[in-house]
GROMACS .gro file of C-alpha atoms in nm:
model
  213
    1UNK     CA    1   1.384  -1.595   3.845
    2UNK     CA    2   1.122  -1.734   3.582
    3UNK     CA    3   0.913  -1.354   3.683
    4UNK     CA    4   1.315  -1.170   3.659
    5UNK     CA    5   1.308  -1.353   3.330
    6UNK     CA    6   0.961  -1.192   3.209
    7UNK     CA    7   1.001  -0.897   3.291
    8UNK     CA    8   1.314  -0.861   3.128
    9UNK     CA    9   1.168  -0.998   2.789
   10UNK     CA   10   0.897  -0.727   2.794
   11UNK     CA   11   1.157  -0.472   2.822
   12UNK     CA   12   1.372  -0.597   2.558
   13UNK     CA   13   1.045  -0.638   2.341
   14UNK     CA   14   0.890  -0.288   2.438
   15UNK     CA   15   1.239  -0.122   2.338
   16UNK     CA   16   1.231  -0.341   2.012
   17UNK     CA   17   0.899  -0.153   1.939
   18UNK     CA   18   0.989   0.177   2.000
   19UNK     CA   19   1.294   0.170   1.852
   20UNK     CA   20   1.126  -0.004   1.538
   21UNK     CA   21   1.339   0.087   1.229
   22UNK     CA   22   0.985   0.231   1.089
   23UNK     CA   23   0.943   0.531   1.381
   24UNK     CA   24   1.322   0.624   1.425
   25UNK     CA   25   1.293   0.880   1.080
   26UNK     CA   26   0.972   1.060   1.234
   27UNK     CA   27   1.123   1.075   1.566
   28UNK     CA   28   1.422   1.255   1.392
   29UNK     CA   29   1.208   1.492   1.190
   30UNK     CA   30   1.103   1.582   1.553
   31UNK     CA   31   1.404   1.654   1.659
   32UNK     CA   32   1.484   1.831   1.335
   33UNK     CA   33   1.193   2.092   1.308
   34UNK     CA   34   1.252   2.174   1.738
   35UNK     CA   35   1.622   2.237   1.663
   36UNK     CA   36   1.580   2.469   1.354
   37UNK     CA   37   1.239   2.655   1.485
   38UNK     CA   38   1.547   2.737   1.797
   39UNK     CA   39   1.841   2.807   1.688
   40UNK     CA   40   1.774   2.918   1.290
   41UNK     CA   41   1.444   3.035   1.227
   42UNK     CA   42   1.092   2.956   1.358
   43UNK     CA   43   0.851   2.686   1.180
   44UNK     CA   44   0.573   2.774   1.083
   45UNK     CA   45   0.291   2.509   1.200
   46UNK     CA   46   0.213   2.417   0.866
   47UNK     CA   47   0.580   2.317   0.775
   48UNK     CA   48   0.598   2.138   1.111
   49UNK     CA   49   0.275   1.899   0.965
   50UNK     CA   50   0.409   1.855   0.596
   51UNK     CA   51   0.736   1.755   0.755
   52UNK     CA   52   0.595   1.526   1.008
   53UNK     CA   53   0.286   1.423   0.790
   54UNK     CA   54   0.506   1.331   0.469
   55UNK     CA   55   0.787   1.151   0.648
   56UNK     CA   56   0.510   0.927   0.862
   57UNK     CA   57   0.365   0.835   0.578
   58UNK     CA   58   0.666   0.745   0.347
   59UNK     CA   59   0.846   0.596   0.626
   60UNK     CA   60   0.632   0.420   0.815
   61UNK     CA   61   0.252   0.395   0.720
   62UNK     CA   62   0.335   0.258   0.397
   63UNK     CA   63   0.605   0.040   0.453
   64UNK     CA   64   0.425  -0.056   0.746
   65UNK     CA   65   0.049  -0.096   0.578
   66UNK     CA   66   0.286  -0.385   0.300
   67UNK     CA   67   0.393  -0.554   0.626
   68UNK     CA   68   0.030  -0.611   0.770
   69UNK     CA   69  -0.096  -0.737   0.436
   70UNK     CA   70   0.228  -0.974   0.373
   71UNK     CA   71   0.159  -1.125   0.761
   72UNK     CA   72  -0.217  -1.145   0.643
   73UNK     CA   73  -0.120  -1.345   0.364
   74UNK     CA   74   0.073  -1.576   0.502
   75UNK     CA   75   0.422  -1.416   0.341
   76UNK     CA   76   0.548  -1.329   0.636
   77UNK     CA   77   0.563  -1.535   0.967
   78UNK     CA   78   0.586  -1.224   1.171
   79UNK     CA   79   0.569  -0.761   1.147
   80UNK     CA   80   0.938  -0.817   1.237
   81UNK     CA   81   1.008  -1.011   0.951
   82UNK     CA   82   1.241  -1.224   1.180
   83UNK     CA   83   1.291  -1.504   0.899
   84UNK     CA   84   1.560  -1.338   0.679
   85UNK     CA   85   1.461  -1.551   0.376
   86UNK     CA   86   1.134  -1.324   0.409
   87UNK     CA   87   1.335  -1.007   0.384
   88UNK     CA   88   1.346  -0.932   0.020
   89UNK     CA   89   1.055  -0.766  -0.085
   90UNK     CA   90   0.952  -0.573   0.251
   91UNK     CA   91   1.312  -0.463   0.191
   92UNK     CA   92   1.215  -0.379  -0.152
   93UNK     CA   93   0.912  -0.210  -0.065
   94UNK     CA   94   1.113   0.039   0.211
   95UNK     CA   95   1.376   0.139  -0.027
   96UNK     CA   96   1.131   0.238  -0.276
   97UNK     CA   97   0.916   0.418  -0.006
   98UNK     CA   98   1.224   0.594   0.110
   99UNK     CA   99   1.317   0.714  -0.173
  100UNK     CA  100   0.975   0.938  -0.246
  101UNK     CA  101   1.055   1.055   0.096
  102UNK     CA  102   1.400   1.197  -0.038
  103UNK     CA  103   1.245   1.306  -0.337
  104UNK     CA  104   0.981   1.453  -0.098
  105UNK     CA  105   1.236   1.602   0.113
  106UNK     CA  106   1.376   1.834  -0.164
  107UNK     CA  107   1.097   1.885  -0.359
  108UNK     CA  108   0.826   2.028  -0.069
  109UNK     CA  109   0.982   2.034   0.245
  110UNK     CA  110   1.322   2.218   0.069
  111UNK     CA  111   1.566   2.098   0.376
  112UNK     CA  112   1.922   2.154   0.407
  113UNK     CA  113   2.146   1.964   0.182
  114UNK     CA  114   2.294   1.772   0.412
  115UNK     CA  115   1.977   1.615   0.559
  116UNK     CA  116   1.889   1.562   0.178
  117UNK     CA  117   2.203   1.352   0.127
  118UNK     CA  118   2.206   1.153   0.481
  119UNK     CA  119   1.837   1.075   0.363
  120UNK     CA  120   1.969   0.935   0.043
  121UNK     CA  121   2.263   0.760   0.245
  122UNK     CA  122   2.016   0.609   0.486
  123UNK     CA  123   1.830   0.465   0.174
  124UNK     CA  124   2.187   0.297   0.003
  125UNK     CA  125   2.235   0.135   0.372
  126UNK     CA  126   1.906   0.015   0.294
  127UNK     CA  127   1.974  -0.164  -0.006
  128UNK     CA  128   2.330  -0.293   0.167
  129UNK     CA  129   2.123  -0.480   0.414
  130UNK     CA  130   1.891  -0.589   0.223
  131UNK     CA  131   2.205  -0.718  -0.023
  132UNK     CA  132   2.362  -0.859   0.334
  133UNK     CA  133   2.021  -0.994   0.478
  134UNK     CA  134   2.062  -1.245   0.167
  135UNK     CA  135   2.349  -1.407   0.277
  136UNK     CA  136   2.335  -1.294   0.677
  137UNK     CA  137   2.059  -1.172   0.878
  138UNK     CA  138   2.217  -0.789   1.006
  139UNK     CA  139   1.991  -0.618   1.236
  140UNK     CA  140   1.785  -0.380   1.056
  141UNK     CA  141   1.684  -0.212   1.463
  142UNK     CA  142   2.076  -0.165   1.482
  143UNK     CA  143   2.129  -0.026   1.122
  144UNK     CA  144   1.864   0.207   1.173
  145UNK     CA  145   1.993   0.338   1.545
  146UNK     CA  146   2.327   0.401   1.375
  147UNK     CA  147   2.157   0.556   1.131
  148UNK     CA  148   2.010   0.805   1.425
  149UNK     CA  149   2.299   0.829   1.617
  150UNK     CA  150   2.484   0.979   1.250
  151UNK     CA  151   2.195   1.205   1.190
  152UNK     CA  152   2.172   1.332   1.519
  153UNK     CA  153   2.579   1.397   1.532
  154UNK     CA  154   2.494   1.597   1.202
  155UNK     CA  155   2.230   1.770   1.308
  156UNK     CA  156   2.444   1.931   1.626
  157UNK     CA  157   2.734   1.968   1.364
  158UNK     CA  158   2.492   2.147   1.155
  159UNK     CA  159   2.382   2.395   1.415
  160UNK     CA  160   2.716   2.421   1.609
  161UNK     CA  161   2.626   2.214   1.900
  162UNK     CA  162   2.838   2.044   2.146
  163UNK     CA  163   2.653   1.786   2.263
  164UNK     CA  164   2.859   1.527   2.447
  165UNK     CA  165   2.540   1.375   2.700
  166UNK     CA  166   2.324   1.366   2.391
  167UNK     CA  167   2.547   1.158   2.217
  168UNK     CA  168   2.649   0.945   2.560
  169UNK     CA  169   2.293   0.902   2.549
  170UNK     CA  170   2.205   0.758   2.258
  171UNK     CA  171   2.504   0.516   2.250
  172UNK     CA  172   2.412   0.383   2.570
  173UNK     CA  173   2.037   0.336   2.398
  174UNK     CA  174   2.211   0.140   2.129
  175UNK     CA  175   2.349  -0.065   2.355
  176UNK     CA  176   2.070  -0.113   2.531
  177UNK     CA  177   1.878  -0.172   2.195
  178UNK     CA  178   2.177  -0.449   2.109
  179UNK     CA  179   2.141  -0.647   2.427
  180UNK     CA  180   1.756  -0.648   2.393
  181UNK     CA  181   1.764  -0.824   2.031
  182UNK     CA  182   2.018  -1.041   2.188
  183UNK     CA  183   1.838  -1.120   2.442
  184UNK     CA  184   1.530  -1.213   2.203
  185UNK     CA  185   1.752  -1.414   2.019
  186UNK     CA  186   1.691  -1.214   1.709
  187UNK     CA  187   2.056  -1.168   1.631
  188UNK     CA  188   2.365  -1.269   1.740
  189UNK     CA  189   2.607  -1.001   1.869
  190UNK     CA  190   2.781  -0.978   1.522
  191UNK     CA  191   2.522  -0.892   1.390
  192UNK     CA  192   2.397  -0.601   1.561
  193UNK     CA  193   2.700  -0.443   1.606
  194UNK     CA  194   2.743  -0.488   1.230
  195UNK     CA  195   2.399  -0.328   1.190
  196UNK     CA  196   2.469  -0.051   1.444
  197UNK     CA  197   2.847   0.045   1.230
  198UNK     CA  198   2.702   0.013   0.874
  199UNK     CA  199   2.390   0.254   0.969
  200UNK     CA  200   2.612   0.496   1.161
  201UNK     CA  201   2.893   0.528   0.855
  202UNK     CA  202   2.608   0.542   0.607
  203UNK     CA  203   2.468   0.871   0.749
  204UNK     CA  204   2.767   1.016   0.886
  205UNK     CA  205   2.986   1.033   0.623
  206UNK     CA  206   2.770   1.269   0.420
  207UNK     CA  207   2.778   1.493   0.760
  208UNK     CA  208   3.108   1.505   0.746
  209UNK     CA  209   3.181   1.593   0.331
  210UNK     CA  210   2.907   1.879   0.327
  211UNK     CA  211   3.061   2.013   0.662
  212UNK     CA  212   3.418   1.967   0.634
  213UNK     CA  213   3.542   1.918   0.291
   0.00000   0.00000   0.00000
């Protein structure tokens, strides 16, 4: 049971890793770039680093590089800022880091409009939870899984995709991703589901004006 047990934590902290809010926009710039080089027009190489380069650096290198020297100096206990009265300024720091990347998103990279707008929508859910995270610690990993799961139902809007396995998929990841900072004891249940609906509104809605209205 006590090796069940271990193993089981590993998982739940390996998917906590991969899944770290910091890597979910580069994965999705991934998945971006492949869908647009097939079914619009090709990418050139150099558009495929810019896009990959600028977002990895606004979303994660930076945001990440002012976690590593907070936990050096003692301001946070931990890179997954699990003490919510820690939150603020790493909060602070992603919302301002996210916001060159929208800024960088329109001014170089000249995307769509509506992955401009779900980019800005993804950085007003930031500032709800760090507004929430004040009062209630909501599960940033969640927030930012909804936030894939509504930019991945507007990318296959966007390109006329029906895609009912890839979006099976990626709720039964959530889920997966729920249990496993559960299981940590990282949040309570509330709170990720919270997390999960307040990233996935956030990022769909703008889908669903620019497409629809």
């Amino acid at each position: 049971m006590e090796k069940e047990n271990d193993i089981l934590k590993r998982v739940a902290y390996g998917l906590s890793a991969v899944l770290f809010p910091l890597f979910t926009p580069t994965y999705l710039m991934i998945v971006f770039c492949a869908l647009f080089s097939q079914y619009m027009l090709p990418l050139p190489a150099r558009y495929w680093w810019f896009a990959l380069g600028g977002t990895l650096l606004f979303t994660c290198i930076l945001p990440f590089t002012v976690l590593i020297v907070m936990k050096m100096q003692g301001r946070i206990s931990d890179l997954d800022v699990s003490n919510r009265r820690e939150r603020l300024i790493p909060f602070l720091y992603s919302i301002m880091f996210f916001s060159l990347w929208c800024a960088y998103l329109d001014a170089v990279l000249k995307v769509p409009p509506f992955m401009f707008w779900t980019a800005v929508c993804s950085v007003l859910a930031l500032v709800t939870c760090a507004i929430i995270s004040h009062w209630w610690k909501i599960s940033a990993h969640l927030a930012s899984m909804g936030g894939v799961m509504g930019m991945i139902i507007g990318y296959l809007l966007y390109f006329g995709l029906n895609a009912p396995i890839t979006v099976s998929l990626l709720l039964v990841l959530s889920l997966l991703l729920m249990y496993a900072r559960i299981y940590l004891n990282a949040h309570t249940p509330e709170q990720t589901v919270c997390g999960f609906l307040l990233g996935l509104v956030f990022t769909l809605t703008p889908n669903i004006i620019l497409l629809y209205v």
